[in-house]
Amino acid sequence: MDELLYEIRDGIGTITLNRPQARNAMTFPMYERLREIALGAGEDKALKVLVITGAGEKAFAAGTDISQFREFRTPEDALAYEERIDRVLVALEQCPKPTIAAIAGAATGGGAAIAAVCDLRICAANARFGFPIAKTLGNCLSMANYGRLAALIGPARVLDLVYTARLVEAEEAKAMGLVSEILPDHAALQARAAALATTIAGHAPLTMRATKEAMRRLRLAARQVEGDDLVTMCFTSNDFRVAVERFLAKQPTEWTGT
């Protein structure tokens, strides 16, 4: 089974994260395929809009597949991981075509980061968003992702989400600006995503492109801050190594701060 599906119909490209049995948790090949599509979108003149969604109703994407962290040992491992993920998010940011995230169920960790970097986000009533890393792995976000989130919902809400490790329900997500619309169920979400994409596809492409690039430049100017030391501190810690194994074994972690 293909873990990421992509089809283009009537100028609308639909990307489906397709690991429903694993709540669409992202593998590295999935990240790379998503980047490849985003990079190629600008060359496809028939493509007007990209929609990203998850297979099934339980999750948009439940972060990165945790089993892939088992081999992390060095600062280079941590920085290479963040660089790999940021390449994907930058490709989505720089993609000249409008992007829509259609979210049902959980959008957490890397999944929430993908949704946050899309131009528009709509969700089903069962959607939940968050970065529960403070109770799962004890890692941190990259400086670029902290900057993206702070630009989207404000620093105070970023602190709230990360410190409490809670998942935000759909109504609160709309109130804080994470999503613009809430649909009653998965079927309504997919129908609205298609209708919204069709509307945008009929508008002036240069207006879309200029506006998207203007927003990207504004966000970029606000996040030119070094953060590699924070990433390596967390990802190379004893807490992180233990937490990966405990998470996969579905056991709680006793944090030591080391």
Coordinates of C-alpha atoms in Angstrom, one line a residue:
M1 CA 0.0 0.0 0.0
D2 CA 1.3 3.4 -1.0
E3 CA 1.9 5.5 2.2
L4 CA 1.2 8.8 0.4
L5 CA -1.3 9.1 -2.5
Y6 CA -1.3 12.0 -5.0
E7 CA -3.8 12.7 -7.7
I8 CA -4.6 15.7 -9.8
R9 CA -8.1 16.4 -11.1
D10 CA -9.5 19.6 -12.6
G11 CA -6.4 21.6 -11.5
I12 CA -6.7 20.4 -7.9
G13 CA -3.9 18.2 -6.5
T14 CA -4.9 16.0 -3.5
I15 CA -2.2 14.6 -1.3
T16 CA -3.5 11.8 1.1
L17 CA -1.3 10.7 4.0
N18 CA -2.2 7.0 3.8
R19 CA -1.2 5.1 6.9
P20 CA -4.6 4.9 8.7
Q21 CA -3.5 1.9 10.7
A22 CA -0.8 4.1 12.2
R23 CA -2.9 7.2 12.5
N24 CA -1.0 8.4 9.4
A25 CA 2.2 8.9 11.3
M26 CA 4.9 10.2 8.9
T27 CA 7.7 8.0 7.8
F28 CA 10.8 9.6 6.2
P29 CA 9.9 8.4 2.7
M30 CA 6.5 10.1 3.2
Y31 CA 8.2 13.4 4.2
E32 CA 10.4 13.1 1.1
R33 CA 7.5 12.4 -1.2
L34 CA 5.6 15.4 0.2
R35 CA 8.6 17.6 -0.5
E36 CA 9.0 16.2 -4.0
I37 CA 5.3 17.1 -4.8
A38 CA 5.6 20.6 -3.3
L39 CA 8.8 21.3 -5.3
G40 CA 7.3 20.1 -8.5
A41 CA 4.0 21.9 -8.1
G42 CA 5.4 25.2 -9.4
E43 CA 6.4 23.6 -12.7
D44 CA 2.9 22.1 -13.3
K45 CA 0.9 24.7 -15.1
A46 CA -2.3 22.6 -14.9
L47 CA -2.1 22.5 -11.1
K48 CA -3.9 25.4 -9.4
V49 CA -4.3 24.3 -5.7
L50 CA -2.9 21.6 -3.4
V51 CA -5.1 19.9 -0.7
I52 CA -3.4 17.8 2.0
T53 CA -5.5 15.4 4.0
G54 CA -5.2 12.1 6.0
A55 CA -6.7 8.8 5.2
G56 CA -9.7 7.9 7.4
E57 CA -11.4 9.9 10.1
K58 CA -9.1 9.3 13.1
A59 CA -6.1 11.4 12.1
F60 CA -4.7 13.9 9.7
A61 CA -1.2 12.9 10.8
A62 CA 0.0 11.8 14.3
G63 CA 3.5 13.2 14.0
T64 CA 6.6 11.3 12.9
D65 CA 6.7 7.5 13.3
I66 CA 8.5 7.2 16.7
S67 CA 10.3 4.0 15.8
Q68 CA 12.5 6.1 13.5
F69 CA 14.1 7.8 16.5
R70 CA 15.6 4.6 17.9
E71 CA 18.9 5.2 16.2
F72 CA 19.4 8.7 17.4
R73 CA 22.6 9.1 19.3
T74 CA 24.5 12.2 18.3
P75 CA 23.9 16.0 17.8
E76 CA 24.3 15.3 14.1
D77 CA 21.4 12.8 14.2
A78 CA 19.2 15.5 15.8
L79 CA 20.2 18.3 13.5
A80 CA 19.9 16.1 10.4
Y81 CA 16.3 15.1 11.4
E82 CA 15.3 18.7 12.0
E83 CA 16.9 19.8 8.7
R84 CA 15.1 17.0 6.9
I85 CA 11.7 18.0 8.3
D86 CA 12.4 21.7 7.7
R87 CA 13.2 21.0 4.0
V88 CA 9.7 19.6 3.7
L89 CA 8.1 22.5 5.4
V90 CA 10.1 25.1 3.5
A91 CA 9.1 23.4 0.3
L92 CA 5.4 23.8 1.3
E93 CA 6.0 27.4 2.3
Q94 CA 7.8 28.2 -1.0
C95 CA 5.4 26.3 -3.2
P96 CA 3.8 29.0 -5.4
K97 CA 0.4 27.2 -5.4
P98 CA -2.1 27.7 -2.6
T99 CA -2.2 24.9 -0.1
I100 CA -5.2 23.7 2.0
A101 CA -5.0 21.3 5.0
A102 CA -8.3 19.3 5.4
I103 CA -8.0 17.9 8.9
A104 CA -10.0 15.2 10.6
G105 CA -9.0 13.7 13.9
A106 CA -5.5 14.2 15.4
A107 CA -3.0 16.6 13.9
T108 CA -0.1 16.3 16.3
G109 CA 3.7 16.9 16.3
G110 CA 5.0 16.8 12.7
G111 CA 1.4 16.5 11.5
A112 CA 0.4 19.7 13.2
A113 CA 3.6 21.3 11.7
I114 CA 2.5 20.3 8.2
A115 CA -1.0 21.7 8.8
A116 CA 0.4 24.9 10.3
V117 CA 2.6 25.6 7.3
C118 CA -0.4 25.3 4.8
D119 CA -2.0 28.5 3.7
L120 CA -5.5 27.5 4.8
R121 CA -6.7 25.0 7.4
I122 CA -10.2 23.6 7.7
C123 CA -11.3 20.8 10.0
A124 CA -13.9 18.3 11.0
A125 CA -15.6 18.6 14.4
N126 CA -13.5 15.7 15.7
A127 CA -10.1 17.5 14.9
R128 CA -7.5 17.9 17.7
F129 CA -4.3 19.7 17.5
G130 CA -1.2 19.8 19.6
F131 CA 2.5 19.2 20.3
P132 CA 2.4 16.8 23.2
I133 CA 6.2 16.3 23.3
A134 CA 6.6 17.3 26.9
K135 CA 4.8 14.1 28.0
T136 CA 5.8 11.8 25.1
L137 CA 9.5 12.1 24.1
G138 CA 10.9 15.2 25.9
N139 CA 12.3 16.7 22.7
C140 CA 11.6 20.2 21.3
L141 CA 10.6 22.0 18.1
S142 CA 13.1 23.6 15.8
M143 CA 13.5 27.3 16.0
A144 CA 11.9 27.6 12.6
N145 CA 8.8 25.7 13.8
Y146 CA 8.6 27.8 17.0
G147 CA 8.7 30.8 14.7
R148 CA 6.0 29.6 12.4
L149 CA 3.7 28.8 15.3
A150 CA 4.3 32.0 17.1
A151 CA 3.5 33.9 13.9
L152 CA 0.3 31.9 13.5
I153 CA -1.2 31.8 17.0
G154 CA 1.1 34.0 19.1
P155 CA 3.9 33.2 21.6
A156 CA 1.6 32.8 24.6
R157 CA -0.5 30.1 22.9
V158 CA 2.7 28.3 21.8
L159 CA 3.9 28.2 25.4
D160 CA 0.4 27.0 26.6
L161 CA 0.3 24.1 24.0
V162 CA 3.9 22.9 24.6
Y163 CA 3.9 23.3 28.4
T164 CA 0.6 21.6 29.0
A165 CA 1.0 19.0 26.2
R166 CA -2.7 19.2 25.7
L167 CA -4.6 18.7 22.5
V168 CA -6.8 21.6 21.4
E169 CA -10.3 20.7 20.2
A170 CA -11.8 22.1 17.0
E171 CA -13.7 25.0 18.5
E172 CA -10.7 26.3 20.5
A173 CA -8.5 25.8 17.4
K174 CA -10.8 28.1 15.5
A175 CA -10.8 30.7 18.2
M176 CA -7.0 30.8 18.3
G177 CA -6.7 31.0 14.5
L178 CA -5.4 27.5 13.8
V179 CA -8.4 26.8 11.5
S180 CA -10.8 29.0 9.7
E181 CA -13.8 26.6 9.4
I182 CA -15.2 23.6 11.2
L183 CA -17.3 21.0 9.3
P184 CA -19.6 18.5 11.0
D185 CA -18.0 15.3 9.8
H186 CA -15.4 13.8 7.5
A187 CA -17.6 13.7 4.4
A188 CA -18.6 17.4 4.9
L189 CA -14.9 18.2 5.3
Q190 CA -13.9 16.6 2.1
A191 CA -16.7 18.2 0.2
R192 CA -15.8 21.7 1.6
A193 CA -12.1 21.2 0.8
A194 CA -13.0 20.4 -2.8
A195 CA -15.3 23.4 -3.0
L196 CA -12.8 25.8 -1.4
A197 CA -10.1 24.5 -3.7
T198 CA -12.3 25.0 -6.8
T199 CA -13.0 28.6 -5.7
I200 CA -9.3 29.4 -5.2
A201 CA -8.4 27.7 -8.5
G202 CA -10.7 30.1 -10.3
H203 CA -9.0 33.2 -8.9
A204 CA -6.0 35.2 -10.2
P205 CA -2.9 33.0 -9.8
L206 CA -0.5 35.9 -9.5
T207 CA -2.5 37.4 -6.6
M208 CA -2.3 34.0 -4.8
R209 CA 1.4 33.7 -5.5
A210 CA 2.3 37.2 -4.4
T211 CA 0.2 37.1 -1.2
K212 CA 1.6 33.7 -0.2
E213 CA 5.2 34.9 -0.8
A214 CA 4.5 38.1 1.1
M215 CA 3.3 36.2 4.1
R216 CA 6.4 33.9 3.9
R217 CA 8.8 36.8 3.8
L218 CA 7.1 38.4 6.9
R219 CA 7.4 35.1 8.8
L220 CA 11.0 34.6 7.7
A221 CA 12.1 38.0 8.9
A222 CA 10.8 37.3 12.4
R223 CA 12.6 34.0 12.9
Q224 CA 16.3 34.5 12.1
V225 CA 17.4 33.2 15.5
E226 CA 19.8 30.3 16.2
G227 CA 18.4 27.3 17.9
D228 CA 20.6 24.2 17.1
D229 CA 21.8 24.1 20.7
L230 CA 18.2 23.6 22.0
V231 CA 17.6 20.8 19.5
T232 CA 20.7 18.9 20.3
M233 CA 20.2 19.4 24.1
C234 CA 16.8 17.6 23.9
F235 CA 17.4 15.0 21.2
T236 CA 20.7 13.7 22.6
S237 CA 19.5 13.5 26.2
N238 CA 19.1 10.4 28.3
D239 CA 15.4 11.4 28.8
F240 CA 14.8 11.3 25.0
R241 CA 16.5 7.9 24.5
V242 CA 14.5 6.4 27.4
A243 CA 11.2 8.1 26.3
V244 CA 11.4 6.6 22.8
E245 CA 11.5 3.1 24.1
R246 CA 8.9 3.8 26.8
F247 CA 6.6 5.4 24.3
L248 CA 6.8 2.4 21.9
A249 CA 6.2 0.1 24.9
K250 CA 3.2 2.3 25.9
Q251 CA 4.8 3.0 29.3
P252 CA 5.2 6.3 31.1
T253 CA 8.6 8.0 31.3
E254 CA 10.1 9.3 34.6
W255 CA 11.8 12.5 33.6
T256 CA 15.2 13.3 35.0
G257 CA 16.2 16.4 33.1
T258 CA 19.4 14.8 31.8

